[in-house]
């Protein structure tokens, strides 16, 4: 299959089966020999997912009928070709149109080829007039759901929102967490430079390194356990916990395991680390990552963190609750979320987060700390959860994150002491709070 055919197949699975794009792309990449084709496939899939609303607007402006009346098999190939025409200049326009028409024909859509050809040639000729102008709503211009942008406009100024929306449509940097139990950050960067890979230290997390050439450029250090992929904002969460020797440490929502790796490296001084998740399959992946990085494997337990009673006994000195959430802080990295999430989902996530944090606080030892985090920028999944859980407890208080981070990361600390990272500066949007039990 060609890069375009694999891109269409991937987009169909994302849309029809509710799959996540990145794992599908990782597997599909192995079917392409040329790195340029891999890059094209990634650009097409992620670009179409980010710009879907805008693409549909342009297609319907060039068509005699709406997308909903074009049948099951035409919208995705049309979006993909339209994205190429509007945003990519690698292939001449006539070649993009011809490739799309031939792809429709090969998939058994011969009768529709003339229709597709006419739409795409119209877009190629009239794209400047088909695109929304500067007076159009932000949500349409930057391809986001109306309801979500309207929420943002209630709490932020339009200029900062526009900067965030614009950045959210650009490919995110590849950021890795250096396994400092094996190699220093400076040595890691120097080794990449020697290999001809552009690498630089992160701006906010001491263990972060940005790689400009993509995942394949760090295949060896990833496989060898010298690093793992993790955004800077996510790296800051575990750093909020203070050191503690011979501690009982719990990662309550462990998979896929980035924070478990951090905990295993941070509390390697006789402490016991427990990685818990609802599914054994996901915990096996965590165990594999620990082995790859040469870190002592924590105990693992498959449990529902909201359930009572737990299979786990006793109290814990340090707990991380990286709770399931809407993911609105990661729309740049996971653009399919835009088209699945509803406002009602925020309430559903919040209810589960409250239960998870409540259970964690119940098992927190006196003098212990719990870090609660979500990769969301919604108030319901941040401050509201903390306020709800602490409303009936006078034994647990918020400890300011300002005392736990350094350098530019302090820019993210709010007056309440929470850590709230800003997607407008190029990191994922995270909320994190440190709770201390008296």
Coordinates of C-alpha atoms in Angstrom, one line a residue:
X1 CA 0.0 0.0 0.0
X2 CA 1.1 3.6 -0.7
X3 CA 1.5 6.2 2.0
X4 CA -1.9 7.8 0.9
X5 CA -3.7 4.4 1.0
X6 CA -2.3 3.7 4.5
X7 CA -3.4 7.2 5.6
X8 CA -6.9 6.6 4.3
X9 CA -7.1 3.2 6.0
X10 CA -5.8 4.7 9.3
X11 CA -8.3 7.6 9.2
X12 CA -11.1 5.1 8.6
X13 CA -10.2 3.1 11.7
X14 CA -10.0 6.3 13.7
X15 CA -13.4 7.5 12.6
X16 CA -15.3 4.2 12.4
X17 CA -13.8 2.1 15.1
X18 CA -12.9 4.9 17.6
X19 CA -9.2 3.9 17.5
X20 CA -6.4 6.3 18.5
X21 CA -4.3 7.6 15.6
X22 CA -0.8 7.4 17.0
X23 CA -0.6 3.6 17.7
X24 CA -2.0 2.9 14.3
X25 CA 0.6 5.2 12.7
X26 CA 3.4 3.5 14.6
X27 CA 2.3 0.1 13.2
X28 CA 1.6 1.4 9.7
X29 CA 5.1 2.9 9.5
X30 CA 6.6 -0.5 9.5
X31 CA 4.9 -1.2 6.1
X32 CA 6.7 1.7 4.4
X33 CA 10.4 1.5 3.4
X34 CA 11.1 5.1 2.5
X35 CA 11.2 7.5 5.5
X36 CA 9.8 10.2 3.3
X37 CA 6.6 8.1 2.8
X38 CA 6.4 7.6 6.6
X39 CA 6.6 11.4 7.1
X40 CA 3.9 11.9 4.4
X41 CA 1.6 9.4 6.0
X42 CA 2.0 11.0 9.4
X43 CA 1.4 14.5 8.0
X44 CA -1.7 13.4 6.1
X45 CA -3.4 11.6 9.0
X46 CA -2.6 14.1 11.7
X47 CA -3.3 17.1 9.4
X48 CA -6.7 15.7 8.3
X49 CA -7.6 15.1 12.0
X50 CA -6.6 18.6 13.0
X51 CA -8.2 20.4 10.1
X52 CA -11.3 18.2 9.6
X53 CA -13.8 20.9 10.2
X54 CA -12.1 23.4 7.9
X55 CA -11.6 20.7 5.2
X56 CA -15.3 19.9 5.3
X57 CA -16.2 23.6 4.9
X58 CA -14.0 23.8 1.8
X59 CA -15.2 20.6 0.3
X60 CA -18.9 21.5 0.7
X61 CA -18.1 25.0 -0.7
X62 CA -16.8 23.3 -3.9
X63 CA -19.5 20.6 -4.1
X64 CA -23.1 20.4 -5.2
X65 CA -24.1 18.3 -2.2
X66 CA -23.0 18.1 1.5
X67 CA -20.6 15.5 2.7
X68 CA -23.4 13.6 4.5
X69 CA -25.0 12.8 1.2
X70 CA -21.8 11.5 -0.5
X71 CA -21.9 8.0 0.9
X72 CA -19.6 6.2 3.3
X73 CA -16.4 6.0 1.2
X74 CA -15.8 9.4 -0.2
X75 CA -15.4 11.9 2.7
X76 CA -12.1 10.6 4.0
X77 CA -10.3 10.5 0.6
X78 CA -11.7 13.9 -0.2
X79 CA -10.5 15.3 3.1
X80 CA -7.0 13.8 2.6
X81 CA -6.6 15.2 -1.0
X82 CA -8.1 18.6 0.1
X83 CA -5.5 18.8 3.0
X84 CA -2.7 18.2 0.5
X85 CA -4.1 20.9 -1.8
X86 CA -4.4 23.5 1.0
X87 CA -1.4 22.7 3.3
X88 CA 1.2 20.6 1.5
X89 CA 3.4 21.6 -1.4
X90 CA 5.4 18.5 -1.8
X91 CA 3.3 17.2 -4.8
X92 CA 2.0 19.2 -7.7
X93 CA -1.8 19.9 -7.5
X94 CA -2.6 17.8 -10.7
X95 CA -0.8 14.8 -9.2
X96 CA -2.7 15.1 -5.9
X97 CA -6.0 15.2 -7.8
X98 CA -5.0 12.2 -10.0
X99 CA -3.8 10.2 -7.0
X100 CA -7.1 10.8 -5.2
X101 CA -9.2 9.8 -8.2
X102 CA -7.1 6.7 -8.9
X103 CA -7.5 5.8 -5.2
X104 CA -11.3 6.0 -5.4
X105 CA -11.2 3.9 -8.6
X106 CA -9.0 1.2 -6.9
X107 CA -11.4 1.0 -4.0
X108 CA -14.3 0.2 -6.3
X109 CA -15.7 3.7 -6.5
X110 CA -15.4 4.1 -10.3
X111 CA -18.8 5.9 -10.8
X112 CA -17.8 8.6 -8.3
X113 CA -14.4 9.4 -9.9
X114 CA -15.8 12.2 -12.1
X115 CA -17.6 13.8 -9.1
X116 CA -14.4 13.6 -7.0
X117 CA -12.3 15.0 -9.8
X118 CA -14.6 18.0 -10.3
X119 CA -14.6 18.9 -6.6
X120 CA -10.8 18.7 -6.2
X121 CA -10.1 20.7 -9.4
X122 CA -12.5 23.4 -8.1
X123 CA -10.7 23.5 -4.8
X124 CA -7.3 23.7 -6.6
X125 CA -8.6 26.7 -8.6
X126 CA -10.6 28.5 -6.0
X127 CA -9.0 27.6 -2.6
X128 CA -8.4 31.2 -1.7
X129 CA -12.1 32.1 -1.9
X130 CA -13.3 28.8 -0.4
X131 CA -11.3 29.2 2.8
X132 CA -13.0 31.2 5.6
X133 CA -11.9 34.9 5.9
X134 CA -10.5 36.6 8.9
X135 CA -14.0 37.6 10.1
X136 CA -15.1 34.0 10.4
X137 CA -15.4 32.5 13.9
X138 CA -12.2 31.2 15.5
X139 CA -13.6 27.7 15.8
X140 CA -14.1 27.5 12.0
X141 CA -10.8 29.2 11.1
X142 CA -8.8 26.9 13.3
X143 CA -11.0 23.8 13.0
X144 CA -12.2 23.2 16.5
X145 CA -15.7 22.4 17.9
X146 CA -17.8 25.6 18.6
X147 CA -18.8 24.5 22.1
X148 CA -15.2 24.2 23.2
X149 CA -13.9 27.5 21.8
X150 CA -17.0 29.2 23.3
X151 CA -15.9 27.8 26.7
X152 CA -12.4 29.2 26.2
X153 CA -13.7 32.7 25.4
X154 CA -15.4 32.9 28.7
X155 CA -12.2 32.6 30.7
X156 CA -9.4 33.8 28.4
X157 CA -8.7 36.7 26.1
X158 CA -9.2 36.1 22.3
X159 CA -5.5 36.8 21.5
X160 CA -4.1 34.1 23.8
X161 CA -6.9 31.7 22.6
X162 CA -6.0 32.3 19.0
X163 CA -2.3 31.6 19.7
X164 CA -3.2 28.4 21.4
X165 CA -5.5 27.2 18.6
X166 CA -2.9 28.1 16.0
X167 CA -0.2 26.2 17.8
X168 CA -2.6 23.3 18.3
X169 CA -2.6 22.7 14.5
X170 CA 1.1 22.4 14.3
X171 CA 3.0 19.1 14.7
X172 CA 4.2 18.8 18.3
X173 CA 7.9 18.4 19.1
X174 CA 9.3 15.0 20.0
X175 CA 10.3 15.2 23.6
X176 CA 12.0 12.5 25.6
X177 CA 12.6 12.0 29.3
X178 CA 16.3 11.0 29.8
X179 CA 16.9 8.0 32.0
X180 CA 19.3 9.7 34.3
X181 CA 20.0 6.4 36.2
X182 CA 21.9 5.4 33.0
X183 CA 23.1 8.6 31.3
X184 CA 23.3 12.3 32.1
X185 CA 21.1 14.8 30.1
X186 CA 24.2 16.6 28.8
X187 CA 25.8 13.3 27.6
X188 CA 22.5 12.3 26.0
X189 CA 22.4 15.6 24.0
X190 CA 26.1 15.3 23.1
X191 CA 25.6 11.7 21.8
X192 CA 22.7 12.8 19.6
X193 CA 24.8 15.7 18.2
X194 CA 27.6 13.3 17.4
X195 CA 25.1 11.1 15.5
X196 CA 24.0 14.2 13.5
X197 CA 20.6 14.5 15.3
X198 CA 19.5 18.0 16.4
X199 CA 18.7 17.8 20.1
X200 CA 18.4 20.4 22.8
X201 CA 17.5 20.5 26.5
X202 CA 13.9 21.3 27.5
X203 CA 12.9 24.7 28.8
X204 CA 10.8 23.6 31.9
X205 CA 11.8 20.0 33.0
X206 CA 15.4 19.2 33.9
X207 CA 15.2 15.7 32.4
X208 CA 13.6 16.8 29.0
X209 CA 15.3 16.8 25.6
X210 CA 13.7 17.9 22.4
X211 CA 14.5 15.9 19.2
X212 CA 13.9 17.6 15.9
X213 CA 14.3 14.7 13.5
X214 CA 11.5 12.5 14.7
X215 CA 11.1 9.2 16.4
X216 CA 13.3 7.2 14.1
X217 CA 16.3 9.3 15.0
X218 CA 16.3 8.0 18.5
X219 CA 15.3 4.4 17.9
X220 CA 18.6 3.1 19.5
X221 CA 18.4 5.1 22.7
X222 CA 14.7 4.3 23.1
X223 CA 15.3 0.6 22.6
X224 CA 18.3 0.6 24.9
X225 CA 16.4 2.3 27.7
X226 CA 18.3 5.6 27.7
X227 CA 15.1 7.5 27.4
X228 CA 11.3 7.3 26.9
X229 CA 8.9 9.6 25.1
X230 CA 7.2 12.0 27.5
X231 CA 6.1 15.7 27.1
X232 CA 7.7 18.2 29.4
X233 CA 4.5 19.0 31.2
X234 CA 4.0 15.4 32.1
X235 CA 7.6 15.2 33.4
X236 CA 6.9 18.0 35.8
X237 CA 4.1 16.0 37.6
X238 CA 6.2 13.5 39.5
X239 CA 8.9 16.1 40.3
X240 CA 6.3 17.7 42.5
X241 CA 6.7 14.9 45.1
X242 CA 9.3 15.5 47.7
X243 CA 12.0 12.9 48.3
X244 CA 11.4 10.2 50.9
X245 CA 13.5 7.1 51.8
X246 CA 12.0 3.7 52.3
X247 CA 8.6 5.0 51.2
X248 CA 5.5 3.1 50.1
X249 CA 4.7 4.7 46.7
X250 CA 1.6 4.2 44.6
X251 CA 1.0 5.1 41.0
X252 CA -2.8 4.6 40.9
X253 CA -3.5 5.0 37.2
X254 CA -0.1 3.7 35.9
X255 CA -0.5 2.9 32.2
X256 CA 1.1 3.6 29.8
X257 CA 3.9 4.0 32.5
X258 CA 5.8 7.2 31.9
X259 CA 5.2 8.3 35.5
X260 CA 5.9 4.8 36.9
X261 CA 9.3 5.0 35.2
X262 CA 9.9 8.3 36.9
X263 CA 8.8 7.0 40.3
X264 CA 11.0 3.9 40.0
X265 CA 14.0 6.1 39.2
X266 CA 13.1 8.7 41.9
X267 CA 12.4 6.3 44.8
X268 CA 15.2 3.7 44.3
X269 CA 16.4 4.0 47.9
X270 CA 14.7 1.0 49.5
X271 CA 11.2 2.2 48.7
X272 CA 8.4 0.0 47.4
X273 CA 6.6 1.2 44.3
X274 CA 3.2 -0.2 43.3
X275 CA 1.9 0.4 39.8
X276 CA -1.9 -0.1 39.6
X277 CA -4.2 0.0 36.6
X278 CA -7.6 -1.5 35.7
X279 CA -6.2 -3.9 33.0
X280 CA -3.4 -6.5 33.2
X281 CA -2.7 -6.0 29.5
X282 CA -1.7 -2.4 30.1
X283 CA 0.4 -3.3 33.2
X284 CA 2.4 -5.8 31.1
X285 CA 3.4 -2.9 28.9
X286 CA 4.5 -0.9 32.0
X287 CA 6.6 -3.9 33.1
X288 CA 8.2 -4.2 29.7
X289 CA 9.2 -0.5 29.7
X290 CA 10.7 -0.9 33.2
X291 CA 12.8 -3.8 32.1
X292 CA 13.9 -1.9 29.0
X293 CA 15.1 1.0 31.1
X294 CA 16.9 -1.2 33.6
X295 CA 14.7 0.0 36.5
X296 CA 13.6 -2.3 39.3
X297 CA 10.1 -3.5 38.5
X298 CA 7.5 -2.2 40.9
X299 CA 4.8 -4.5 42.2
X300 CA 1.7 -4.4 39.9
X301 CA -1.9 -4.7 40.7
X302 CA -5.0 -4.7 38.4
X303 CA -7.7 -2.8 40.2
X304 CA -10.4 -0.2 39.7
X305 CA -9.2 2.8 41.7
X306 CA -12.7 3.9 42.3
X307 CA -13.8 0.6 43.9
X308 CA -14.0 -0.2 47.6
X309 CA -12.4 -2.2 49.0
X310 CA -9.1 -2.3 47.1
X311 CA -6.9 -5.4 46.8
X312 CA -4.0 -3.2 48.1
X313 CA -3.4 -3.1 51.9
X314 CA -1.9 -0.5 54.1
X315 CA -1.2 3.2 53.6
X316 CA 1.2 5.0 51.2
X317 CA 3.7 7.8 51.7
X318 CA 3.6 9.0 48.2
X319 CA 0.7 8.6 45.6
X320 CA 0.3 9.8 42.0
X321 CA -3.2 10.0 40.6
X322 CA -2.7 10.8 36.9
X323 CA -6.5 10.5 36.4
X324 CA -8.3 9.6 33.1
X325 CA -9.6 12.8 31.7
X326 CA -10.9 14.6 28.6
X327 CA -7.4 15.3 27.3
X328 CA -8.1 18.8 26.1
X329 CA -4.5 19.7 27.0
X330 CA -3.2 17.3 24.4
X331 CA -5.4 18.2 21.4
X332 CA -2.2 19.0 19.4
X333 CA -0.9 15.5 20.0
X334 CA -4.2 13.6 19.9
X335 CA -6.4 15.7 17.5
X336 CA -9.1 13.0 17.2
X337 CA -10.3 14.0 20.7
X338 CA -11.7 17.2 19.2
X339 CA -14.4 15.4 17.3
X340 CA -15.3 12.8 20.0
X341 CA -15.5 14.9 23.2
X342 CA -18.8 16.5 24.4
X343 CA -19.4 18.9 27.3
X344 CA -21.3 16.1 29.1
X345 CA -18.1 14.1 29.0
X346 CA -16.4 16.7 31.3
X347 CA -18.9 16.0 34.0
X348 CA -18.5 12.3 33.7
X349 CA -14.7 12.5 33.9
X350 CA -14.9 14.8 36.9
X351 CA -17.1 12.4 38.8
X352 CA -14.5 9.6 38.3
X353 CA -11.6 11.9 39.2
X354 CA -13.3 12.8 42.5
X355 CA -13.7 9.2 43.4
X356 CA -10.1 8.3 42.5
X357 CA -8.7 11.2 44.5
X358 CA -11.0 10.4 47.4
X359 CA -9.7 6.8 47.5
X360 CA -6.1 8.0 47.3
X361 CA -6.5 10.4 50.2
X362 CA -8.1 7.6 52.3
X363 CA -4.9 5.5 51.8
X364 CA -2.5 8.4 52.3
X365 CA -0.3 8.0 55.4
X366 CA 0.1 10.8 57.9
X367 CA 2.7 13.2 56.6
X368 CA 2.3 11.7 53.1
X369 CA 1.7 13.4 49.8
X370 CA -0.5 12.8 46.8
X371 CA -0.1 14.5 43.4
X372 CA -3.3 14.7 41.4
X373 CA -3.0 15.5 37.7
X374 CA -4.9 15.6 34.5
X375 CA -3.9 16.4 30.9
X376 CA -6.9 18.8 30.7
X377 CA -7.3 22.6 30.8
X378 CA -10.9 22.4 32.0
X379 CA -11.7 23.8 35.5
X380 CA -14.0 20.8 36.1
X381 CA -11.0 18.5 35.9
X382 CA -8.7 20.5 38.0
X383 CA -9.5 23.0 40.8
X384 CA -13.1 21.8 41.1
X385 CA -11.9 18.2 41.8
X386 CA -9.5 19.4 44.5
X387 CA -12.1 21.7 46.1
X388 CA -14.7 18.9 46.2
X389 CA -12.5 16.3 47.7
X390 CA -11.1 18.7 50.4
X391 CA -14.4 20.2 51.3
X392 CA -15.0 17.6 54.1
X393 CA -11.4 17.0 55.1
X394 CA -9.4 19.2 57.4
X395 CA -6.4 16.8 57.6
X396 CA -5.3 17.4 54.0
X397 CA -4.1 20.7 52.6
X398 CA -2.7 22.0 49.3
X399 CA 1.1 22.3 49.3
X400 CA 2.3 25.0 46.8
X401 CA 3.9 23.7 43.7
X402 CA 6.2 26.7 43.7
X403 CA 8.3 25.0 46.3
X404 CA 8.7 21.9 44.1
X405 CA 9.7 23.2 40.7
X406 CA 12.5 25.5 39.5
X407 CA 13.4 27.8 36.7
X408 CA 10.8 28.6 34.0
X409 CA 8.4 26.0 35.4
X410 CA 7.5 28.4 38.2
X411 CA 5.7 30.5 35.6
X412 CA 3.0 27.8 35.6
X413 CA 2.3 28.0 39.3
X414 CA -1.0 29.7 40.1
X415 CA -1.8 31.8 43.3
X416 CA -3.5 28.8 44.7
X417 CA -0.3 26.8 44.4
X418 CA -1.5 24.6 41.5
X419 CA 0.7 23.8 38.5
X420 CA -1.1 24.7 35.3
X421 CA 0.9 24.3 32.2
X422 CA 0.0 26.4 29.1
X423 CA -0.4 24.8 25.6
X424 CA 0.1 28.3 24.1
X425 CA 3.9 28.0 24.9
X426 CA 4.3 24.6 23.3
X427 CA 3.8 22.1 26.0
X428 CA 0.8 19.9 26.8
X429 CA -1.8 21.4 29.0
X430 CA -1.6 19.8 32.5
X431 CA -3.2 20.5 35.8
X432 CA -1.4 19.2 38.9
X433 CA -1.8 19.8 42.6
X434 CA 0.2 18.5 45.6
X435 CA -1.9 17.5 48.6
X436 CA -0.2 17.0 52.0
X437 CA -1.8 15.0 54.9
X438 CA -1.0 16.6 58.2

